[in-house]
Structure formats: C-alpha cells, structure tokens
Amino acid sequence: MRRLILASTALLLVAPLRSQTPPSPASIAGRLTANALKADVSFLASDALEGRGTPSRGLNIAAEFIASQFRRAGLEPAGDDGYFQTADFDQVAASTEALTLMADANGETVRAAPGGIRFLETAGADFDGIPVLHVAIDRPGALESLAAGAARGKALVVEVPEGGRALVRRIPEMAGRLQAALTIVLGLPAMGPAQTERLRSVPATTPAAPCLIVSDAAFRKAVLAPGAKVSAHVPPPAVTPVKLRNVIGVLRGADPALRDSYVLVTAHYDHLGIRGSGPGDHIYNGANDDASGTASVLEIAETLAALPERPKRSVVFMTFFGEELGEVGSHYYAAHPVFPLSKTAADLNLEQLGRTDETGVGVRTAQYYLTGFDFTDLAPVLRQAAKPFGIRVVNDKEHNEPYFRQSDNYAFAEAGVPSTTIAVAYQFSDYHQPGDEWPKLDYDNMAKVDAAVALGVWEVASNPDAPAWNAKNPKTEGFRGKR
Ligand SMILES: [Zn+2]
C-alpha cells in the first residue's frame, strides 16, 4: 500500500493539467483510509460532543470540525457564512407532564398516558368535549382531499398506516388548512424518550395548534368510538430563537458546459443528544447514525479533491442538521437551495456505513444497499464503479422502498431530484441507543465501501447523461417532472 501511495503521489506531481479521464481505483483506494475514517468518527461520536443534538454546543462543534475538514480539502465555501448555510428556527419546548388529553366515549373517560404522547407541533390550548373528525391516511393526498376548514372546532384524529413516518411530516400543515383545534396522530410507536423540544421554522409555516402523536391502546379505542369527545389542556410552550447550520463545500467540475450542474454527496451530522436521567449512559453518540456518513462525506471530499482528475460536473459535499427531528436540515436546504434544483443532477446520501452486523442477517461485508434501488438509473453506474473494489451494490427488495422515505434523500426526491441513500446495514442492535459508539464500526470495510462510492460519485458526475427517474416504476410518479 505504501508503494501505491508513493506511485500516485509521483503521478500527481508530474500531471500538468486536470484531465477528465476516470481516476484509477488504486489512486482512490490509496487515499481513502480506514484510519482517517476512524479519526473522524471517533471525534464526532465522542462523549465530548454530547450526542450532537439539534440544537446544541456539540452540534456546533461538529459543524466547525466539518468546515475545517472542507477547508483542508480545499473545497469552495458555498454557504452565506463561509461553509455554513444559516437557518433561523424557533426551539419550542413543551412538556407532556403537565398535559392532559382525554377521550369521552360510552359514558367513560380515558386519559392518554403522558409517556405515550409526543409533540409534532405545540401551542397552549384548552378544550372541553369537542367532537372528533376521524381520517385514515394510507397514501399521500388523503388529508389534502378534505375541504379547507373541515376540522374547524374539532379534534382531527389521523390514523397513519404502519411504516407511515414519511406521511406524518405534512400533517401539522394539513391540520392548519383544515383549521383543526387539536390534532391526534395514531398508529406510530412512541419511539425513545419523550421529546420535549421541537423546531419551528421562522416564519412559521404551520398555525399554532397542538398536534400530538399518541400511542396508548385504551385511549385509541375510546377516541375512535362513535360519538367520542375530546378534552385537552396543553400548557403554552417556551419559545427560544436558534440558528442552525448546514455545512456546504464544492469541488468545481472540469467541463465548461457541465460544471454549473451539481451532484450532491450528503449526510446528517446531528444525532439525538443527551436524553433521560438517572444512572447509566445518556449520551446518544450516533457513531454509525450518522457520524459514519459524515466522516464518509469528509473523506470522499478529501479524496476526490486530491485527485488530478476532476469530474465534469461540480460535486457538492453537504452535511445536515436536524435529521433526527424529521429531516429538518435537508428540507430547509430543498426550500432554500444554494444551487438551483433544476441544475442538481442527483443526491447521493450516506447513512450507516460503519456497522456490518445487521440485525437478523449477521455480519455481512463487501457490499452496500441503495434505497429506492430501481427508482432511478443510478444503480448500474454505482454497481460498475464498485466492482474494482470488490464491493457489491445490493437491492434489498424488502427494505429499499421504506428506507427511501426515511432519510435526507427524500427531501430531494420530493423536489424532483433523483436521489438515493447508501447504507451498509439498515438495522443494527444499537440503533438510536446510547451504545451506538465508535469502536463498534468496521473501518476497513467502510474504507472499501467509501472508495467504491467515491468512484461512483466521480462517474455520476462525469456522465454527460444526468441521472433520471425510472418512468416505468409507478412509485416514482410523485417525483417525476417536479423540476
Ligand atoms: Zn441517520
């Protein structure tokens, strides 16, 4: 390996001009090392960064680190403040402890257990015995089809199908259009410790009415009974303005005609922060989720920037805040794009690249998954680029579609940009637990996967034909023709 590095360094010294021939796999593999990835992940996922909650001091330190690595790689800054794209939000803090939510049905009153309530949106509210409007959503558009004001003075009770997390994001906005006094979302598990803080965009796009995710079987039964009435007391939340940051750097493309179009390589740099109290570990380090993706963005940037060969299109390296709160940073970018979405050829998003011990599968190396595998024509290009590294690009037929909707690539899909998330394992034992720590990652495997992804990015960025949605797949209908 040492000999290989010396050889490619020599090549770099004599190469007089940037050329557009593809880089050799060896020149990529020699630059993208397991130790560099381990260095990045061990810092980002250290206890000192306190789990990189959005917002937090640890998150800000992570952002500074990412910017410093972009600086090292020589990327052009593309934010409003150097590499930072600054976003104004309100942090809205509410507690479920002082909240009461009750359903009256058949002469019985059932109070929802506070531990089974999560806020999607909050505002102070007091209601006594208001009627219920029940809507089951099993597809995008179910709420949109109701008339504006249809839930005025009512509790809107929305049933979400299993795996319907992506449908949830728009519920507060829809509830606002329907003028619901209060919205109750049923059908989602109350995951993790109760979240007391939410982010609200400034200016607010949703009206101030509470929207609650409730998982409590007795309450569910009562609120769905015919003639049910709802009573609620929601204390007003505390509101604090915060500044959040996406971190963005650009490697300029070589082709005069194509350099003003862009391939995005993205990951989220936030995680869950510190949650809970009492004995034990409360720092959610997020090493695999998603310090591994962030480190990969950094090292792929460093590697591609150091090569004598430049791709034709420009490559934008970007890390997002707020994924764990509902892909907030990527949706912010899609609403405030630095580079025109019409000129954005693709988003390759990186998640969970370090753990190879997939739940229910066992250890599996030398491969990665693509979400939305046949939604676009990205797979064949990435597959070809991965071959010289001995890496297989696998279509997990059961999981590739649900996970397509569960990461930052989805904000780009909704905006019409062909996108995918690259992951080594979808499920792993420490997912969203304090035990997601850096020593558990396989960095040798990660370096090989990242090398394969780096060449794949180069090829996607250099192909004169931009990636396209697969028009033969009806599931891409909502993403096509958006730009
Ligand atoms: Zn993640």
Coordinates of C-alpha atoms and ligand atoms in Angstrom, one line a residue:
M1 CA 0.0 0.0 0.0
R2 CA 2.9 2.4 0.8
R3 CA 4.4 1.8 -2.6
L4 CA 1.0 2.5 -4.2
I5 CA 0.7 5.9 -2.4
L6 CA 4.2 6.9 -3.5
A7 CA 3.4 6.0 -7.0
S8 CA 0.2 8.1 -7.1
T9 CA 1.9 11.0 -5.4
A10 CA 4.6 11.0 -8.1
L11 CA 1.8 10.9 -10.7
L12 CA 0.2 13.9 -9.1
L13 CA 3.5 15.9 -9.2
V14 CA 4.0 15.3 -13.0
A15 CA 0.4 15.7 -14.0
P16 CA 0.4 19.1 -15.8
L17 CA -3.3 19.6 -16.2
R18 CA -6.6 18.5 -14.8
S19 CA -7.8 15.8 -17.1
Q20 CA -11.3 14.2 -17.3
T21 CA -10.2 10.5 -17.7
P22 CA -11.5 8.5 -14.8
P23 CA -9.2 8.1 -11.8
S24 CA -7.8 4.6 -11.3
P25 CA -9.4 2.6 -8.5
A26 CA -5.9 2.3 -6.9
S27 CA -5.4 6.0 -6.7
I28 CA -8.7 6.3 -4.8
A29 CA -8.1 3.3 -2.5
G30 CA -4.7 4.6 -1.7
R31 CA -6.0 7.9 -0.4
L32 CA -9.2 6.9 1.4
T33 CA -8.0 5.2 4.6
A34 CA -9.6 3.3 7.4
N35 CA -7.6 5.3 9.9
A36 CA -8.8 8.7 8.5
L37 CA -12.4 7.5 8.9
K38 CA -11.8 6.2 12.4
A39 CA -10.3 9.6 13.3
D40 CA -13.3 11.5 12.1
V41 CA -15.9 9.1 13.6
S42 CA -14.2 8.8 17.0
F43 CA -14.2 12.6 17.3
L44 CA -17.7 13.3 16.0
A45 CA -19.1 10.4 18.2
S46 CA -17.0 11.3 21.3
D47 CA -18.8 12.0 24.6
A48 CA -17.3 15.5 24.4
L49 CA -19.8 16.3 21.5
E50 CA -22.7 15.1 23.7
G51 CA -24.6 13.3 21.0
R52 CA -24.9 16.3 18.6
G53 CA -28.5 17.1 19.4
T54 CA -30.2 19.8 17.3
P55 CA -29.5 22.5 18.6
S56 CA -26.6 22.0 20.9
R57 CA -23.0 23.1 21.6
G58 CA -21.9 19.6 20.5
L59 CA -23.6 20.1 17.1
N60 CA -21.9 23.5 16.7
I61 CA -18.5 21.9 17.4
A62 CA -19.3 19.2 14.9
A63 CA -20.2 21.8 12.3
E64 CA -16.8 23.7 12.9
F65 CA -15.0 20.4 12.5
I66 CA -16.7 19.6 9.2
A67 CA -15.9 23.1 7.9
S68 CA -12.3 22.7 8.9
Q69 CA -12.0 19.5 7.0
F70 CA -13.7 21.1 3.9
R71 CA -11.0 23.8 4.3
R72 CA -8.3 21.2 4.4
A73 CA -9.7 19.5 1.3
G74 CA -9.7 22.9 -0.5
L75 CA -13.4 22.9 -1.2
E76 CA -15.1 26.2 -2.2
P77 CA -17.3 27.5 0.6
A78 CA -21.0 27.7 -0.5
G79 CA -22.9 29.0 2.5
D80 CA -24.0 32.5 3.5
D81 CA -21.3 32.4 6.2
G82 CA -18.3 30.6 4.8
Y83 CA -19.2 26.9 4.6
F84 CA -22.3 27.4 6.8
Q85 CA -25.9 27.8 5.4
T86 CA -27.5 29.6 8.4
A87 CA -31.2 28.7 9.2
D88 CA -33.4 30.6 11.6
F89 CA -35.7 28.4 13.7
D90 CA -37.6 28.7 17.0
Q91 CA -36.9 26.0 19.5
V92 CA -40.3 25.2 21.0
A93 CA -40.1 23.4 24.4
A94 CA -43.1 21.7 25.8
S95 CA -43.6 19.0 28.5
T96 CA -46.1 16.2 28.3
E97 CA -46.1 16.0 32.1
A98 CA -48.5 18.9 32.7
L99 CA -50.5 18.0 29.6
T100 CA -53.9 16.2 29.9
L101 CA -55.6 14.6 27.0
M102 CA -58.9 12.7 27.5
A103 CA -61.4 10.9 25.3
D104 CA -65.1 10.5 26.4
A105 CA -67.0 7.7 24.9
N106 CA -69.9 5.5 26.0
G107 CA -70.0 7.3 29.4
E108 CA -66.4 6.6 30.1
T109 CA -63.4 8.9 30.3
V110 CA -59.9 7.7 29.2
R111 CA -56.9 9.8 29.8
A112 CA -53.9 9.2 27.5
A113 CA -50.8 8.1 29.3
P114 CA -48.3 11.1 29.2
G115 CA -45.5 8.7 28.4
G116 CA -47.3 7.7 25.2
I117 CA -47.6 11.3 23.9
R118 CA -45.1 13.1 21.5
F119 CA -45.4 16.6 20.1
L120 CA -45.4 17.2 16.4
E121 CA -46.5 20.8 17.0
T122 CA -47.5 22.6 20.1
A123 CA -49.3 25.7 21.4
G124 CA -51.2 26.4 24.5
A125 CA -54.8 25.1 24.3
D126 CA -57.8 24.2 26.4
F127 CA -60.7 22.3 25.1
D128 CA -63.7 20.6 26.8
G129 CA -65.6 17.9 25.0
I130 CA -65.0 18.8 21.3
P131 CA -66.2 16.4 18.6
V132 CA -63.8 14.2 16.6
L133 CA -63.1 14.2 12.8
H134 CA -61.5 10.8 12.0
V135 CA -59.3 10.3 8.9
A136 CA -57.3 7.2 8.0
I137 CA -54.4 8.1 5.6
D138 CA -52.9 5.3 3.6
R139 CA -51.5 7.4 0.8
P140 CA -50.3 11.0 0.3
G141 CA -53.3 13.2 -0.5
A142 CA -55.9 11.7 1.9
L143 CA -55.9 14.9 4.0
E144 CA -55.5 17.2 1.1
S145 CA -58.8 16.0 -0.4
L146 CA -60.8 17.4 2.5
A147 CA -62.3 20.9 2.2
A148 CA -60.4 23.7 3.9
G149 CA -61.9 24.4 7.4
A150 CA -63.4 20.8 7.5
A151 CA -62.0 20.2 11.0
R152 CA -62.9 23.7 12.5
G153 CA -63.6 23.4 16.2
K154 CA -62.9 19.7 16.1
A155 CA -60.2 17.2 17.2
L156 CA -58.7 15.8 14.0
V157 CA -57.8 12.2 14.6
V158 CA -55.4 10.9 11.9
E159 CA -54.6 7.2 11.6
V160 CA -51.3 6.5 10.0
P161 CA -50.5 3.1 8.4
E162 CA -47.5 1.0 9.6
G163 CA -44.3 2.5 8.3
G164 CA -46.0 5.8 7.5
R165 CA -43.5 8.1 9.1
A166 CA -43.0 10.0 5.9
L167 CA -46.7 10.8 5.7
V168 CA -46.5 12.4 9.2
R169 CA -44.3 15.4 8.2
R170 CA -47.1 17.2 6.4
I171 CA -49.8 16.6 9.0
P172 CA -49.4 19.8 11.0
E173 CA -49.6 21.9 7.8
M174 CA -52.7 19.9 6.6
A175 CA -54.3 20.3 10.1
G176 CA -53.8 24.0 9.8
R177 CA -55.5 24.1 6.4
L178 CA -58.4 22.1 7.9
Q179 CA -58.4 24.5 10.9
A180 CA -58.3 21.7 13.4
A181 CA -58.5 22.8 17.1
L182 CA -56.2 19.9 18.0
T183 CA -54.7 17.0 16.0
I184 CA -54.1 13.5 17.4
V185 CA -52.0 11.1 15.3
L186 CA -52.5 7.4 15.9
G187 CA -50.6 4.4 14.6
L188 CA -47.0 5.4 15.3
P189 CA -44.9 3.9 18.1
A190 CA -43.7 6.4 20.7
M191 CA -40.0 5.8 20.0
G192 CA -37.3 6.7 22.5
P193 CA -37.6 9.0 25.5
A194 CA -40.3 11.8 25.2
Q195 CA -39.1 14.6 23.1
T196 CA -39.8 17.9 24.8
E197 CA -38.3 20.2 22.1
R198 CA -39.4 20.8 18.6
L199 CA -38.1 23.1 15.9
R200 CA -40.4 25.5 14.2
S201 CA -39.3 27.3 11.0
V202 CA -39.2 31.1 11.1
P203 CA -41.5 32.5 9.9
A204 CA -43.8 29.7 11.0
T205 CA -45.5 27.7 8.2
T206 CA -48.0 26.0 10.5
P207 CA -50.5 27.7 12.7
A208 CA -50.3 27.5 16.5
A209 CA -52.4 24.4 17.3
P210 CA -51.3 21.3 19.1
C211 CA -50.5 18.2 17.1
L212 CA -49.8 15.1 19.1
I213 CA -48.6 11.6 18.3
V214 CA -50.4 9.3 20.8
S215 CA -49.6 5.7 21.3
D216 CA -52.0 4.4 24.0
A217 CA -54.3 1.4 23.2
A218 CA -57.1 2.4 25.7
F219 CA -57.1 6.0 24.5
R220 CA -57.1 4.9 20.9
K221 CA -60.1 2.7 21.4
A222 CA -62.0 5.4 23.2
V223 CA -61.2 8.2 20.7
L224 CA -62.2 6.0 17.8
A225 CA -65.6 5.1 19.3
P226 CA -68.6 6.6 17.6
G227 CA -69.6 9.9 19.2
A228 CA -66.3 10.3 21.1
K229 CA -65.5 13.8 22.5
V230 CA -62.0 15.1 23.3
S231 CA -60.9 17.3 26.2
A232 CA -57.4 18.7 26.4
H233 CA -55.2 21.0 28.5
V234 CA -51.9 21.9 26.8
P235 CA -49.7 24.3 28.6
P236 CA -48.1 27.0 26.4
P237 CA -44.6 26.1 25.3
A238 CA -41.4 28.1 25.9
V239 CA -40.0 29.6 22.6
T240 CA -36.3 30.3 22.0
P241 CA -34.9 31.5 18.7
V242 CA -31.9 29.4 17.4
K243 CA -29.5 29.4 14.5
L244 CA -28.8 26.1 12.8
R245 CA -26.4 25.3 10.1
N246 CA -26.0 23.0 7.1
V247 CA -22.3 22.8 6.1
I248 CA -21.6 23.0 2.3
G249 CA -18.5 22.9 0.2
V250 CA -18.0 22.5 -3.5
L251 CA -15.5 20.7 -5.7
R252 CA -15.7 22.5 -9.0
G253 CA -16.2 20.4 -12.1
A254 CA -13.9 20.4 -15.1
D255 CA -16.3 20.6 -18.0
P256 CA -17.1 24.2 -19.1
A257 CA -20.7 23.2 -20.0
L258 CA -21.4 20.8 -17.1
R259 CA -19.6 22.5 -14.2
D260 CA -22.7 24.5 -13.4
S261 CA -24.7 21.3 -12.7
Y262 CA -24.2 19.5 -9.5
V263 CA -24.1 16.1 -7.8
L264 CA -24.7 16.2 -4.1
V265 CA -23.0 13.9 -1.6
T266 CA -24.8 14.3 1.7
A267 CA -25.2 13.0 5.3
H268 CA -26.7 14.3 8.5
Y269 CA -24.3 15.3 11.3
D270 CA -26.8 15.5 14.1
H271 CA -27.9 12.8 16.4
L272 CA -30.2 12.5 19.4
G273 CA -28.1 14.4 22.0
I274 CA -28.4 13.6 25.7
R275 CA -31.7 12.1 26.8
G276 CA -33.1 10.8 30.1
S277 CA -31.6 10.9 33.5
G278 CA -30.5 8.6 36.3
P279 CA -27.8 6.0 36.4
G280 CA -26.2 4.8 33.1
D281 CA -25.1 6.3 29.8
H282 CA -27.4 9.0 28.5
I283 CA -25.2 10.3 25.6
Y284 CA -26.6 9.1 22.3
N285 CA -23.2 9.2 20.4
G286 CA -24.6 8.3 17.0
A287 CA -21.4 6.8 15.7
N288 CA -23.0 4.7 12.9
D289 CA -26.0 7.0 12.7
D290 CA -24.6 9.2 11.2
A291 CA -21.1 10.1 12.2
S292 CA -20.2 7.3 9.7
G293 CA -21.9 9.1 6.8
T294 CA -20.5 12.4 7.8
A295 CA -16.9 11.0 8.0
S296 CA -17.5 9.4 4.6
V297 CA -18.6 12.8 3.1
L298 CA -15.3 14.3 4.5
E299 CA -13.0 11.6 3.3
I300 CA -14.7 11.2 -0.1
A301 CA -14.3 15.0 -0.5
E302 CA -10.7 14.9 0.6
T303 CA -10.0 12.0 -1.8
L304 CA -11.7 13.5 -4.9
A305 CA -10.2 16.9 -4.3
A306 CA -6.7 15.5 -4.2
L307 CA -7.0 13.6 -7.5
P308 CA -5.5 15.1 -10.6
E309 CA -8.7 14.1 -12.5
R310 CA -11.7 16.3 -12.0
P311 CA -15.3 15.1 -12.8
K312 CA -17.2 17.1 -15.4
R313 CA -20.0 18.3 -13.0
S314 CA -19.4 20.0 -9.8
V315 CA -19.7 17.9 -6.6
V316 CA -21.3 19.5 -3.6
F317 CA -20.5 18.0 -0.2
M318 CA -23.1 18.8 2.4
T319 CA -24.0 17.8 5.9
F320 CA -27.4 18.5 7.5
F321 CA -28.6 19.4 11.0
G322 CA -31.9 18.1 12.4
E323 CA -32.4 14.8 10.5
E324 CA -33.4 13.1 13.7
L325 CA -36.1 15.7 14.3
G326 CA -37.7 14.8 10.9
E327 CA -35.1 15.7 8.1
V328 CA -35.3 19.3 9.1
G329 CA -32.0 20.4 7.6
S330 CA -32.4 18.7 4.2
H331 CA -36.0 20.1 3.9
Y332 CA -34.6 23.5 4.8
Y333 CA -32.0 23.2 2.0
A334 CA -34.6 22.0 -0.5
A335 CA -36.7 25.1 0.4
H336 CA -33.6 27.4 0.2
P337 CA -31.3 25.7 -2.3
V338 CA -27.9 27.2 -2.8
F339 CA -27.6 25.6 -6.3
P340 CA -30.7 25.5 -8.5
L341 CA -32.6 22.3 -8.0
S342 CA -33.1 22.3 -11.8
K343 CA -29.3 22.0 -12.1
T344 CA -29.0 19.4 -9.4
A345 CA -28.3 16.1 -11.1
A346 CA -28.6 13.8 -8.1
D347 CA -28.3 13.4 -4.4
L348 CA -26.3 10.5 -3.0
N349 CA -27.0 10.4 0.7
L350 CA -24.8 8.4 3.1
E351 CA -26.2 6.7 6.2
Q352 CA -25.0 3.9 8.5
L353 CA -21.8 2.9 6.7
G354 CA -19.8 1.5 9.6
R355 CA -21.8 -1.3 11.2
T356 CA -21.7 -4.6 9.3
D357 CA -23.6 -6.6 11.9
E358 CA -27.1 -6.2 10.5
T359 CA -29.9 -7.3 12.8
G360 CA -31.4 -10.6 11.7
V361 CA -28.7 -11.1 8.9
G362 CA -25.4 -11.3 10.7
V363 CA -22.1 -9.9 9.7
R364 CA -22.0 -9.0 6.0
T365 CA -19.1 -7.1 4.4
A366 CA -18.0 -6.0 1.0
Q367 CA -21.5 -4.8 0.0
Y368 CA -23.8 -1.8 0.3
Y369 CA -27.5 -1.1 -0.2
L370 CA -29.2 1.6 -2.3
T371 CA -32.7 2.8 -1.2
G372 CA -35.2 3.2 -4.0
F373 CA -33.0 0.8 -5.9
D374 CA -34.9 0.9 -9.2
F375 CA -36.5 4.3 -8.7
T376 CA -33.6 5.8 -10.7
D377 CA -30.9 4.7 -13.1
L378 CA -28.1 5.3 -10.5
A379 CA -27.7 1.7 -9.5
P380 CA -26.0 0.4 -12.7
V381 CA -23.4 3.2 -12.6
L382 CA -22.7 2.7 -9.0
R383 CA -22.5 -1.0 -9.4
Q384 CA -20.0 -0.8 -12.2
A385 CA -17.9 1.7 -10.1
A386 CA -17.9 -0.6 -7.1
K387 CA -16.7 -3.7 -8.9
P388 CA -12.9 -2.9 -8.9
F389 CA -13.1 -2.6 -5.1
G390 CA -14.8 -6.0 -4.7
I391 CA -17.9 -4.2 -3.4
R392 CA -21.4 -5.4 -4.4
V393 CA -24.3 -3.0 -4.7
V394 CA -27.3 -4.9 -3.3
N395 CA -31.0 -4.5 -3.8
D396 CA -32.7 -5.4 -0.5
K397 CA -36.2 -5.9 -2.0
E398 CA -37.9 -5.8 1.3
H399 CA -36.4 -2.6 2.8
N400 CA -35.2 -0.5 -0.1
E401 CA -38.5 1.3 -0.5
P402 CA -39.5 2.1 3.1
Y403 CA -36.0 3.3 3.9
F404 CA -36.1 5.6 0.8
R405 CA -38.6 7.7 2.7
Q406 CA -36.7 7.7 5.9
S407 CA -33.6 9.8 5.3
D408 CA -32.4 13.1 3.9
N409 CA -32.5 11.9 0.3
Y410 CA -36.3 12.1 0.5
A411 CA -36.3 15.9 0.7
F412 CA -34.6 15.9 -2.7
A413 CA -36.9 13.3 -4.2
E414 CA -39.9 15.4 -3.2
A415 CA -38.2 18.3 -5.0
G416 CA -37.8 16.1 -8.1
V417 CA -34.0 15.4 -7.8
P418 CA -33.1 11.8 -8.4
S419 CA -31.8 10.6 -5.1
T420 CA -30.9 7.5 -3.0
T421 CA -29.4 6.7 0.4
I422 CA -26.4 4.4 0.5
A423 CA -26.2 2.2 3.6
V424 CA -24.1 -0.8 4.7
A425 CA -26.8 -2.1 7.2
Y426 CA -30.3 -0.9 7.6
Q427 CA -30.9 -2.2 11.1
F428 CA -28.3 -2.7 13.8
S429 CA -28.5 -3.6 17.5
D430 CA -27.6 -0.1 19.0
Y431 CA -29.8 1.9 16.6
H432 CA -31.0 5.1 18.5
Q433 CA -29.4 3.8 21.7
P434 CA -26.5 5.2 23.8
G435 CA -24.5 2.2 22.7
D436 CA -24.1 3.4 19.1
E437 CA -20.4 4.1 19.8
W438 CA -17.3 4.4 17.5
P439 CA -15.3 1.3 18.5
K440 CA -18.1 -0.9 17.1
L441 CA -17.6 0.1 13.5
D442 CA -15.7 -1.8 10.8
Y443 CA -13.4 0.8 9.4
D444 CA -11.6 -1.4 6.9
N445 CA -14.9 -2.3 5.3
M446 CA -16.0 1.3 5.4
A447 CA -12.9 2.5 3.6
K448 CA -13.5 0.0 0.8
V449 CA -17.2 0.9 0.6
D450 CA -16.3 4.7 0.6
A451 CA -13.7 4.1 -2.2
A452 CA -16.4 2.4 -4.3
V453 CA -18.8 5.3 -3.6
A454 CA -16.1 7.9 -4.4
L455 CA -15.5 6.4 -7.8
G456 CA -19.3 6.1 -8.3
V457 CA -19.7 9.8 -7.5
W458 CA -17.0 10.6 -10.0
E459 CA -18.7 8.5 -12.7
V460 CA -22.2 10.0 -12.0
A461 CA -20.7 13.5 -12.0
S462 CA -18.9 12.8 -15.3
N463 CA -21.6 11.1 -17.2
P464 CA -23.0 13.6 -19.8
D465 CA -26.4 12.0 -19.3
A466 CA -27.7 13.2 -15.9
P467 CA -29.4 10.5 -13.7
A468 CA -33.2 10.1 -14.3
W469 CA -36.2 8.7 -12.5
N470 CA -37.4 5.3 -13.7
A471 CA -40.6 6.2 -15.6
K472 CA -41.5 2.5 -15.7
N473 CA -41.9 2.4 -11.9
P474 CA -45.3 3.9 -10.9
K475 CA -43.9 4.6 -7.4
T476 CA -41.7 7.4 -8.9
E477 CA -44.7 9.3 -10.3
G478 CA -44.7 11.8 -7.4
F479 CA -41.1 12.6 -8.0
R480 CA -41.0 13.0 -11.8
G481 CA -41.5 16.3 -13.6
K482 CA -41.2 18.3 -10.4
R483 CA -38.3 20.4 -11.7
Ligands
ZN1 ZN -29.5 8.6 10.4

